[in-house]
Coordinates of C-alpha atoms in Angstrom, one line a residue:
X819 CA -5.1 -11.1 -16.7
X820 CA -7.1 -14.1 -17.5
X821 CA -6.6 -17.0 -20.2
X822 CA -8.9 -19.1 -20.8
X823 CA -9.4 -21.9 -22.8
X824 CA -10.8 -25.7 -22.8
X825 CA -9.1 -27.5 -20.7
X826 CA -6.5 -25.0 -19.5
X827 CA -6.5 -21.5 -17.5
X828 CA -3.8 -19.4 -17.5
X829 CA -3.4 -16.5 -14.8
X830 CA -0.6 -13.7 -15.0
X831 CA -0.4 -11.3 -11.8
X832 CA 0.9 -8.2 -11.6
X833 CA 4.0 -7.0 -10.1
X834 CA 2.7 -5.5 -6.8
X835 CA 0.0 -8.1 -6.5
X836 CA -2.5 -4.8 -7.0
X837 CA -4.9 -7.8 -8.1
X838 CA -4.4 -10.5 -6.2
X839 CA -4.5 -14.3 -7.1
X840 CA -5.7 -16.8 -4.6
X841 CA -6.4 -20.7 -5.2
X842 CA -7.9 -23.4 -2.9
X843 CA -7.9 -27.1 -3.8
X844 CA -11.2 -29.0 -3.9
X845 CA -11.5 -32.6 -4.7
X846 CA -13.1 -32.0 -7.9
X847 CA -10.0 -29.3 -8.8
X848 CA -8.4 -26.2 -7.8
X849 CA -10.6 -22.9 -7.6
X850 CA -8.9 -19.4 -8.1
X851 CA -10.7 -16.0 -7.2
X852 CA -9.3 -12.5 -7.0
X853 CA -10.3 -12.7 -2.8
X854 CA -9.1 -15.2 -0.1
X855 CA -12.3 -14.5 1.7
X856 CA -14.6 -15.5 -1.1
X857 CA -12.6 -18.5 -1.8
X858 CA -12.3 -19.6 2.2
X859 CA -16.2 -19.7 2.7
X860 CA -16.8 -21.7 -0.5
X861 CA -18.5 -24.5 1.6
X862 CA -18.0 -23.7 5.0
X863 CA -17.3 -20.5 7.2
X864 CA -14.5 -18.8 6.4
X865 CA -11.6 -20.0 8.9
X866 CA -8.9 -17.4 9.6
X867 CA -5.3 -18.6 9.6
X868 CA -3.9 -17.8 12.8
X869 CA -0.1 -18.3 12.5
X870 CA -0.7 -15.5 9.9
X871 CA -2.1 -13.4 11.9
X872 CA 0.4 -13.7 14.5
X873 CA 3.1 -13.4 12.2
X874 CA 1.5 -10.0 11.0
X875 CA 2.0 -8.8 14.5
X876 CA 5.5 -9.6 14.9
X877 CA 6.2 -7.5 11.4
X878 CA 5.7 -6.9 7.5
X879 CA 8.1 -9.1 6.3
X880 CA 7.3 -11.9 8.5
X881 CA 4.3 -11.9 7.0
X882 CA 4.8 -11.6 3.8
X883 CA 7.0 -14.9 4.3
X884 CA 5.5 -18.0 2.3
X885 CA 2.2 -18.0 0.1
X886 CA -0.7 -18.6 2.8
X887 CA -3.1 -16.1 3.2
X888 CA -5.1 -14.8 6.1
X889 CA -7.5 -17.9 5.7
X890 CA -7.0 -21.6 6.0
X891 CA -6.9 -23.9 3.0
X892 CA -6.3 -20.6 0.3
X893 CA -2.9 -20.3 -1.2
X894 CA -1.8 -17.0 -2.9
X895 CA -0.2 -16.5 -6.2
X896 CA 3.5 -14.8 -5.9
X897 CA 3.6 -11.3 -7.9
X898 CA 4.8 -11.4 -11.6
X899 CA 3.9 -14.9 -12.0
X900 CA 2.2 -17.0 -14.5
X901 CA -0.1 -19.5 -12.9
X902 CA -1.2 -22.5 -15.2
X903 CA -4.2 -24.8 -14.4
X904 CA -4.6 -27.8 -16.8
X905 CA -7.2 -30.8 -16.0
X906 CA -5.7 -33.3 -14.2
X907 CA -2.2 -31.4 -14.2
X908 CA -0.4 -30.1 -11.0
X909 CA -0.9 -26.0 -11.2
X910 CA 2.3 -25.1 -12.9
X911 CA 4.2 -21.4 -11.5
X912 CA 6.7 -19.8 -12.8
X913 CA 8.3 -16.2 -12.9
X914 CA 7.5 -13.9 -15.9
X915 CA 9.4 -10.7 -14.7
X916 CA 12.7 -9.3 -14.0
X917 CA 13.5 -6.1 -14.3
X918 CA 15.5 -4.6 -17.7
X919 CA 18.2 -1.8 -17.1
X920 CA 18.1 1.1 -18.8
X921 CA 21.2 3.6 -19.9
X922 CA 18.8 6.8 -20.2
X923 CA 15.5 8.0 -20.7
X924 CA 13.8 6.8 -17.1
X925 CA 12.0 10.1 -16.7
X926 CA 10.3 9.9 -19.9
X927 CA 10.0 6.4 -19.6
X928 CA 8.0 7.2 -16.0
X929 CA 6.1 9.5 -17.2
X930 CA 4.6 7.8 -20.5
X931 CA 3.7 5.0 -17.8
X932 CA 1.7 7.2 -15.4
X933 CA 0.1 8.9 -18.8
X934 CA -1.2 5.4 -19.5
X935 CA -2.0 4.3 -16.4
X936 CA -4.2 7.4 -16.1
X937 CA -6.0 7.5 -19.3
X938 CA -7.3 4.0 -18.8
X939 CA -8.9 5.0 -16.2
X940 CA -10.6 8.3 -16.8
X941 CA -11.3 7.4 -20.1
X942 CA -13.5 4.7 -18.5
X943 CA -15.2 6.9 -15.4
X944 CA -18.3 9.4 -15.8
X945 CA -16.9 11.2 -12.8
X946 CA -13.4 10.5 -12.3
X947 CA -11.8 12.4 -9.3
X948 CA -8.5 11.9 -7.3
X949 CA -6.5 12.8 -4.4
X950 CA -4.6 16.1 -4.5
X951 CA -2.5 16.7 -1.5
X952 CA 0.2 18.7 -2.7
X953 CA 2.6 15.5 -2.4
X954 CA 4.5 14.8 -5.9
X955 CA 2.5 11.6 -6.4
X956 CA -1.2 12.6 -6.3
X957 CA -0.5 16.1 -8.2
X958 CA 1.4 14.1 -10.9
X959 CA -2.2 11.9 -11.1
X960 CA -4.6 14.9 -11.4
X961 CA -2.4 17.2 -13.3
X962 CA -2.0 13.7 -15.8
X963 CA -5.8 13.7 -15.7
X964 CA -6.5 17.3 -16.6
X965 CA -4.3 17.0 -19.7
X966 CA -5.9 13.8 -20.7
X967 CA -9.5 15.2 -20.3
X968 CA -9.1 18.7 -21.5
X969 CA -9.7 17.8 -25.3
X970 CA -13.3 16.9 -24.2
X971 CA -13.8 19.3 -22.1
X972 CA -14.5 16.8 -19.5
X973 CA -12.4 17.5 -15.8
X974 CA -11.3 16.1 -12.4
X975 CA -12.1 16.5 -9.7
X976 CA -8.4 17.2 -7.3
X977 CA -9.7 16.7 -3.7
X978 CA -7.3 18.6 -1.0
X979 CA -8.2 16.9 3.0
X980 CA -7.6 19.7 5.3
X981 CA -8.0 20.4 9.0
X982 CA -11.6 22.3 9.3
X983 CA -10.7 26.2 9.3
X984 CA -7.1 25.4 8.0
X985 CA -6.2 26.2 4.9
X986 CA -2.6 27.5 4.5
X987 CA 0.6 25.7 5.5
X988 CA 2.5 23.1 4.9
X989 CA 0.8 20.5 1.7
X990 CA -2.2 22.9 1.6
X991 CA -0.2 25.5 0.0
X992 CA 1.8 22.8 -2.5
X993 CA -2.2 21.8 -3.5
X994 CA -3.4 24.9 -3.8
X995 CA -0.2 26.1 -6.3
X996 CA -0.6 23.0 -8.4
X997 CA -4.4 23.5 -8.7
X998 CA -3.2 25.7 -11.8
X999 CA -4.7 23.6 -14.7
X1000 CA -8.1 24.3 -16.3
X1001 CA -9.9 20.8 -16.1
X1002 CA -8.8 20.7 -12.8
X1003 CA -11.9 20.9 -10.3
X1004 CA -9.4 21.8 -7.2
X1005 CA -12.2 20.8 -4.1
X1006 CA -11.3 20.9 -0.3
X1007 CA -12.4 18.5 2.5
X1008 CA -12.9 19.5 5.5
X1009 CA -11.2 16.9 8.7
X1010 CA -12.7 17.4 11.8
X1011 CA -12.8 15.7 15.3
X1012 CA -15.1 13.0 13.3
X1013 CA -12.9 11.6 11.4
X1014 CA -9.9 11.2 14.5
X1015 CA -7.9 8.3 13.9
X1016 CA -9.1 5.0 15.9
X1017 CA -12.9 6.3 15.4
X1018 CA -15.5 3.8 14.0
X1019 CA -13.5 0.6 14.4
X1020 CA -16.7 -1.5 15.3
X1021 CA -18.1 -0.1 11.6
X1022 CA -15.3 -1.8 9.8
X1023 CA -16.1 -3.9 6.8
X1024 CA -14.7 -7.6 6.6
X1025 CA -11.9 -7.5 3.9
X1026 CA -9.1 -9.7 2.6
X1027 CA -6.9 -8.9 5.6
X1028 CA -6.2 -5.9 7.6
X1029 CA -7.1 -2.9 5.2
X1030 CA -4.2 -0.1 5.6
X1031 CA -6.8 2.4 5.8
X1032 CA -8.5 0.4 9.0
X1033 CA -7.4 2.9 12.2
X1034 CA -8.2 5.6 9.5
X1035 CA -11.6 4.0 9.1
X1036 CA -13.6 7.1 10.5
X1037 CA -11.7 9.3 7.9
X1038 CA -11.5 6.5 4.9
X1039 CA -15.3 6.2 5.1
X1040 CA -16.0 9.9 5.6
X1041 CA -14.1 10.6 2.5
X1042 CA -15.8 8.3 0.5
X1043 CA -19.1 8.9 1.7
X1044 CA -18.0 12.7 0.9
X1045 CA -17.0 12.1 -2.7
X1046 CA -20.3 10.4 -3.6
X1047 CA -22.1 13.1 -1.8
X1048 CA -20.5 16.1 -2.7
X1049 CA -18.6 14.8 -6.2
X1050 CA -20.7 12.2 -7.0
X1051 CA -17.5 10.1 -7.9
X1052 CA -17.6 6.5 -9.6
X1053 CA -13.8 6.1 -9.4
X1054 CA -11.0 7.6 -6.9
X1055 CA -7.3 7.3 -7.6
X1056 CA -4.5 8.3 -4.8
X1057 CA -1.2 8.2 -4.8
X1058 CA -0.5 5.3 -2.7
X1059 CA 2.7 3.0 -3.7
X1060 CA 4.5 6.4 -4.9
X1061 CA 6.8 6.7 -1.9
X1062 CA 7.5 2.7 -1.5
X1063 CA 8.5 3.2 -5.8
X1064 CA 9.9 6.6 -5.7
X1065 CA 12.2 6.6 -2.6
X1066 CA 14.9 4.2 -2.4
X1067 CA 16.0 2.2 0.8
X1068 CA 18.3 3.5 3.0
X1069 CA 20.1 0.1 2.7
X1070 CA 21.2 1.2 -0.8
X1071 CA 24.1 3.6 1.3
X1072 CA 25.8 -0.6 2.2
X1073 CA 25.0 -1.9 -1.1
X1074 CA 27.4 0.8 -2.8
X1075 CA 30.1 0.3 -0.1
X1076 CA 29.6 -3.1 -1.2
X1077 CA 29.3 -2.4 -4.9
X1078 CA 32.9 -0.6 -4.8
X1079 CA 31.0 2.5 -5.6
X1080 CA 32.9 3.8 -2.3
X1081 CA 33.1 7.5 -4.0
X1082 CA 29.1 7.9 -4.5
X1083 CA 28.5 6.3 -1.2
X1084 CA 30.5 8.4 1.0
X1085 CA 28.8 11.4 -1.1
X1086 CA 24.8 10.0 -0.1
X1087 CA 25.7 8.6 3.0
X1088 CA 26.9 12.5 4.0
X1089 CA 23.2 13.9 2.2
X1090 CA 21.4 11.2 4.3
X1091 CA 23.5 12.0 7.6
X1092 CA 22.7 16.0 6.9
X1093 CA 18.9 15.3 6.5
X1094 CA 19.1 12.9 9.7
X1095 CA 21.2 14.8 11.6
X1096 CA 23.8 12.1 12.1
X1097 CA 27.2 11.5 11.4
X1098 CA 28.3 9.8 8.3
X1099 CA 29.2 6.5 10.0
X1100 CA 25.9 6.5 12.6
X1101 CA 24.4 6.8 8.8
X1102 CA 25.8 3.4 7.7
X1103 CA 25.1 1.9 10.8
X1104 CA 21.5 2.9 10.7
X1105 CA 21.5 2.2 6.9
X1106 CA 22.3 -1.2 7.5
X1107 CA 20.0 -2.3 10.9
X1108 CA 17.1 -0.7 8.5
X1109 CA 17.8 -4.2 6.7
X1110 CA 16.7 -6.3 9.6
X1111 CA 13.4 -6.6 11.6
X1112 CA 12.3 -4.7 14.0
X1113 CA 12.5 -6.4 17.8
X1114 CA 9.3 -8.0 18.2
X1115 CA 7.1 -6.6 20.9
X1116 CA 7.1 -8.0 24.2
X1117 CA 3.4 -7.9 24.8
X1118 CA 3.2 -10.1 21.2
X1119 CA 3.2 -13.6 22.1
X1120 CA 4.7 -15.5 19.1
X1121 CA 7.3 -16.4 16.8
X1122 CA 10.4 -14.4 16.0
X1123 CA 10.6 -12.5 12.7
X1124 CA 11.5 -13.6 9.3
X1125 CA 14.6 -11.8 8.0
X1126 CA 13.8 -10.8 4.4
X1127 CA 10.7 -12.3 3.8
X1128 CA 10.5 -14.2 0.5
X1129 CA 12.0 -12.8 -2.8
X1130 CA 9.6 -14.2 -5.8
X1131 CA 11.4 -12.4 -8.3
X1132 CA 15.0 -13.5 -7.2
X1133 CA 16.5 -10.2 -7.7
X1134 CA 20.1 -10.1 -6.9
X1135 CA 20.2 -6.7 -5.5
X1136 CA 19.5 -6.4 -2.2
X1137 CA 18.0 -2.8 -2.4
X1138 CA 15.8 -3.9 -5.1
X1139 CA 14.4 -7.0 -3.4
X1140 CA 14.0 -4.4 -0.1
X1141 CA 12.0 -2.1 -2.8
X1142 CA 9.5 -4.7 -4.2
X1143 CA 8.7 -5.9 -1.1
X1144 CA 7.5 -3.4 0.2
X1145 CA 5.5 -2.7 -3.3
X1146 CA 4.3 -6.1 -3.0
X1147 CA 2.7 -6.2 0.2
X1148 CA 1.5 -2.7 -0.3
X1149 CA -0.3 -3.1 -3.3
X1150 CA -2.1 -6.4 -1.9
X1151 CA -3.0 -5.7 1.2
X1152 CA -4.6 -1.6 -0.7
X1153 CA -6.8 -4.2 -2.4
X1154 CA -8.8 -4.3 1.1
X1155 CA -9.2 -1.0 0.8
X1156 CA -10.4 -1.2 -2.5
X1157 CA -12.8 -3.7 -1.3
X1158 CA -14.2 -1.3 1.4
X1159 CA -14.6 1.7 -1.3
X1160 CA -16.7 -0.9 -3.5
X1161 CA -19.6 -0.9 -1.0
X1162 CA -19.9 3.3 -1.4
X1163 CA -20.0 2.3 -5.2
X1164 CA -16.6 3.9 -5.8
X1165 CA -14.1 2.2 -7.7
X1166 CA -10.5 3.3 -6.0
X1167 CA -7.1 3.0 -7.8
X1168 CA -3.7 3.2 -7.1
X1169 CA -1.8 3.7 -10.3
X1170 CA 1.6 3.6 -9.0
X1171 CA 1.5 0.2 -8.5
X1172 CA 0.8 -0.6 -12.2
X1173 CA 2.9 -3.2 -13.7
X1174 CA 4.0 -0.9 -16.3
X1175 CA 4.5 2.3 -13.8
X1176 CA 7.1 0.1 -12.0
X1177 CA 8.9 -1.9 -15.2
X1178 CA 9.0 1.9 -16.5
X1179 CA 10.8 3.1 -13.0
X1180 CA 13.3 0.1 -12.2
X1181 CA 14.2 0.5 -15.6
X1182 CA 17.0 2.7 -13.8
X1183 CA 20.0 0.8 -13.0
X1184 CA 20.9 -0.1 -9.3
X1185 CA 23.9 1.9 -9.9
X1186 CA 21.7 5.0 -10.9
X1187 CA 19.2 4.7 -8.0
X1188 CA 18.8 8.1 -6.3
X1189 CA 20.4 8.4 -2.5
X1190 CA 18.2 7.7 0.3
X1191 CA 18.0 11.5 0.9
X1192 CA 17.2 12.5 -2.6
X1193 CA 13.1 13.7 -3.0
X1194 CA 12.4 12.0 -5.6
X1195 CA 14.2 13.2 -8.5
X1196 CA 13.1 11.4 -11.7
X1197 CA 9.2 12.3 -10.9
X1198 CA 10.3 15.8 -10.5
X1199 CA 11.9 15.7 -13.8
X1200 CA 8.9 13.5 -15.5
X1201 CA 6.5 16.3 -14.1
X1202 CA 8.6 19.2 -14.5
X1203 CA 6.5 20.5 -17.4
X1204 CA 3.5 20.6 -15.3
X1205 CA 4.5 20.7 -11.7
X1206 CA 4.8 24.3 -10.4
X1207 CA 8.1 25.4 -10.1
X1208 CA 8.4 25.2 -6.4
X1209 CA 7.0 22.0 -6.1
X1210 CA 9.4 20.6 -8.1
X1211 CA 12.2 22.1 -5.5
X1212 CA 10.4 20.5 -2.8
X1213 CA 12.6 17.8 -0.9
X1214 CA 10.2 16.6 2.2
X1215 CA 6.9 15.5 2.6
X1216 CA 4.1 15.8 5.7
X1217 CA 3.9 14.2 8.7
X1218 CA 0.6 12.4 9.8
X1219 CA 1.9 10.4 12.7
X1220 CA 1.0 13.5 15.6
X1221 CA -2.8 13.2 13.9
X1222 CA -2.6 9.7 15.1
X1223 CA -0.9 10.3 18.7
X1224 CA -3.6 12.5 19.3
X1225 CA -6.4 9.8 17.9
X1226 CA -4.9 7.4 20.3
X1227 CA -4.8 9.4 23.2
X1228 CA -8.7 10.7 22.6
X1229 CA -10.0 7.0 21.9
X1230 CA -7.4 5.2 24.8
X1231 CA -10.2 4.6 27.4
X1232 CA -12.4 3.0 24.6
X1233 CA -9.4 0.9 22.8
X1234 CA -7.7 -0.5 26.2
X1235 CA -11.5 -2.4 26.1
X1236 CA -11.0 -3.3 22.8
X1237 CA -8.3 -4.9 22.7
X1238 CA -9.0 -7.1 25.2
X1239 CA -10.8 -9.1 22.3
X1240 CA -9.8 -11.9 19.8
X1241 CA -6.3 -11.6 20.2
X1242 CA -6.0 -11.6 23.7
X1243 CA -8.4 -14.9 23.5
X1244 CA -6.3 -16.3 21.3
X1245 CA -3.4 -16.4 23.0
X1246 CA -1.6 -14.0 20.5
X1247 CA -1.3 -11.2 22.8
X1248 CA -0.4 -10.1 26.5
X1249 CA -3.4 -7.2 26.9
X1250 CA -1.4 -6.2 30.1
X1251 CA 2.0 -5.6 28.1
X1252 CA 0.1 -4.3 24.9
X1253 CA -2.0 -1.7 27.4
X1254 CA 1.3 -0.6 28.7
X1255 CA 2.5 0.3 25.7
X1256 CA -0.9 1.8 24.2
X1257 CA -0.6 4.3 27.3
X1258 CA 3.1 5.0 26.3
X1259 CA 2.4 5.5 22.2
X1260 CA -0.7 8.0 23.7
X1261 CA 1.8 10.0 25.7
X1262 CA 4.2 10.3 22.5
X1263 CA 6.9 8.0 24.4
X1264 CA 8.8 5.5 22.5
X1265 CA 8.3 4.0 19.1
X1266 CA 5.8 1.2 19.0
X1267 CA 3.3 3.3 17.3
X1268 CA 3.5 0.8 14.1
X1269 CA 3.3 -2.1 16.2
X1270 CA 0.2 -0.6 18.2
X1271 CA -1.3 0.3 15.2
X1272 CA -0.9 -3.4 13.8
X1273 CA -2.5 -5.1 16.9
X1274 CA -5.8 -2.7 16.5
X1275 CA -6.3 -2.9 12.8
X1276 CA -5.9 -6.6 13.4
X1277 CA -8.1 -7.0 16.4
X1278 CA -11.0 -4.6 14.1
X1279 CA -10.4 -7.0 11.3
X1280 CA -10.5 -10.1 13.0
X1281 CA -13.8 -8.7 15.1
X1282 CA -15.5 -7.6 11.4
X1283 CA -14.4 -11.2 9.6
X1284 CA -16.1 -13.3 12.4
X1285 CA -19.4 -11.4 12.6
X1286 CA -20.1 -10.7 8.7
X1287 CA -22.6 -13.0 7.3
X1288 CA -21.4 -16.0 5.0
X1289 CA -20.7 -15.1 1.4
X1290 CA -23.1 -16.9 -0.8
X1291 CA -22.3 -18.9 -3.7
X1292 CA -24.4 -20.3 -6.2
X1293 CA -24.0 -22.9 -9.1
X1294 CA -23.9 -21.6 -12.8
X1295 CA -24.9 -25.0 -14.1
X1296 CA -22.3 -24.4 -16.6
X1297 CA -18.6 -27.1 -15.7
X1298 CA -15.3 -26.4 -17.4
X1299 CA -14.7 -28.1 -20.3

């Protein structure tokens, strides 16, 4: 949200920088704009900031530490901050949130957030539609959605991806159980061998920063180019942000240890090892090693990791600072996706990380978290009402990674060229070491999937950034007062 007034601008950003803030200092004053890239090729060629991308390689909260962004010279606003801008002033910055405890009532208080966050936006779509997986979070959207509409007789449009000739098992049955509601057009898109993971990476748009959706690209654009086809859509919601929200650390098992809440620890700690398979100690252990970074690859050739990341909110507890950190670089680095859903003419959402859909959730104490290994209990209890009773019950989710072993080892001969690219030129990576370990990720061996998957959306991004045309600017003729 936006103030402004003669003399004076005042920003406020929201919690999971959803929208992001960026600013770049000029002689004649400092220039804000909801995208770095727009901002970085003001008057010259954009220029991509390096050190961040080699600290996005080395891991998430490494580069998530400080306030650059992936371009030179553009600065980005924290999350829950007021930013001031005052003629001849120094920008002024300064916190505006923390979260506020609550003794009871998070489920209602949950669900009364999602309501809103829904309504605003179908109320303000011709065609709204949404994903529908079978998941709690995107069945919470559409079922939200039907309710909303029904008193108009207006619908959405629940869209469930599934392999072509599949449809039973696993999520597909969840969707299909949920699809119960009236005004809810329950639609199924087919997946085949066209939309593999690591398809398409030389059609990917220049963004922000590496989109989340960029070694999906083949599937992101053939589901958006599907729902304008096929639904006609003008605005798409998912359920992104829902698990990084809804499921709480595993760290949370040492902070109760360390919270003398030894009783309630034990008791999660012994849930957690049961779904794990693990003992209840090996369950600490790996509770507590989640808390630090990964080992840095040894085919990335740079600095080693930031433990943490930075903390703009200065939350005291350790899960919660782990929680919205996580929200915080999700929900910014989604808005690249947004951006590459813009040029199908679709306006994509991701309610869940609303401001108000996360105030309403860490309204629960730290003490009252859920366990690691609980399914997301206060959703189930916001959406009991509507949610079937069996998905209500449910206490897993699906697994996409074997989709994206087998995209890996179809595209292999294709990416071990590809990679041989920016990166490599820039001295960031050792394409030996990373093609080692591209052949070992193909074969299902090891773990450096994530890691893998990090060098190619970067190396696609960094490829689409350098070749896209300048964005042009133009003067108003109107000055600030």
């Amino acid at each position: 949200m936006a103030q402004i007034e003669p003399g004076t601008v005042t920003i406020w950003t929201d919690l999971a920088s959803a929208i992001p803030v960026y600013t770049r200092r000029t002689p004649e004053g400092v220039l804000w704009a909801s995208s770095s890239r727009l901002l970085a090729g003001f008057d010259e060629k954009p220029s991509v900031n390096l050190d961040k991308v080699a600290a996005r390689l080395v891991s998430p909260d490494t580069a998530e530490a400080g306030t650059d962004s992936f371009f030179h010279g553009i600065e980005r606003v924290p999350p829950g901050h007021r930013l001031r801008m005052t003629v001849r002033r120094e920008p002024d910055t300064r916190v505006m949130w923390r979260p506020t405890p609550m003794a009871d009532g998070h489920a209602l208080r949950l669900r009364s957030a999602l309501e809103d966050a829904v309504t605003v936006r179908v109320d303000h779509s011709a065609q709204p539609s949404t994903d529908f997986s079978g998941g709690f979070d995107s069945t919470a959207l559409g079922l939200l959605a039907a309710e909303r509409l029904a008193p108009e007789g207006r619908a959405i449009v629940g869209v469930t991806v599934h392999p072509e000739g599949v449809h039973h098992g696993g999520d597909l049955d969840y969707a299909r159980e949920a699809a119960h509601h009236p005004r809810l057009d329950h639609r199924w898109m087919p997946v085949t061998d066209d939309h593999t993971p690591y398809g398409k990476l030389d059609l990917v748009p220049a963004t922000d920063e590496p989109a989340p959706s960029t070694v999906s690209y083949a599937y992101f654009s053939g589901q958006l180019a599907w729902l304008t086809e096929e639904v006609g859509s003008d605005m798409h919601m998912t359920g992104d942000g829902g698990d990084a929200l809804l499921l709480t650390p595993p760290y949370y098992l040492v902070e109760l240890l360390k919270r003398g809440r030894i009783r309630r620890a034990l008791g999660e700690a012994a849930r957690w090892a049961h779904v794990r398979r693990m003992s209840i100690l090996d369950a600490f252990r790996t509770a507590n090693s989640r808390a630090e970074p990964d080992p840095v690859p040894s085919w990335v050739n740079a600095k080693q990791p930031v433990v943490g990341g930075e903390d703009p909110f200065t939350l005291e507890s350790p899960t919660l600072r782990a929680l919205m950190r996580t929200m915080t670089q999700a929900g910014r680095t989604a808005h690249a996706d947004v951006q590459i859903a813009e040029a199908f003419g679709i306006a994509l959402h991701n309610p869940y990380f609303d401001s108000q859909v996360i105030d309403a959730y860490l309204s629960v104490p730290v003490d009252g978290l859920p366990g690691p290994a609980r399914y997301k209990p206060i959703m189930a209890e916001a959406m009991r009402d509507l949610f079937p009773e069996r998905l209500v019950r449910r206490t897993t989710k699906g697994d996409a990674s074997s989709d994206h072993h087998h995209g890996l080892r179809k595209a292999l001969p294709a990416l071990l060229d590809f990679m041989d690219g920016y990166l490599a030129g820039e001295g960031l990576v050792d394409v030996a070491g990373l093609r080692g370990s591209m052949r070992r990720v193909a074969m299902g061996v090891g773990d450096e999937l994530a890691q893998v998957e990090s060098a190619v959306a970067t190396e696609a991004w960094l490829r689409a950034v350098r070749s896209a045309p300048a964005i042009p600017w133009e003067t108003s003729g109107v000055r600030a007062a």
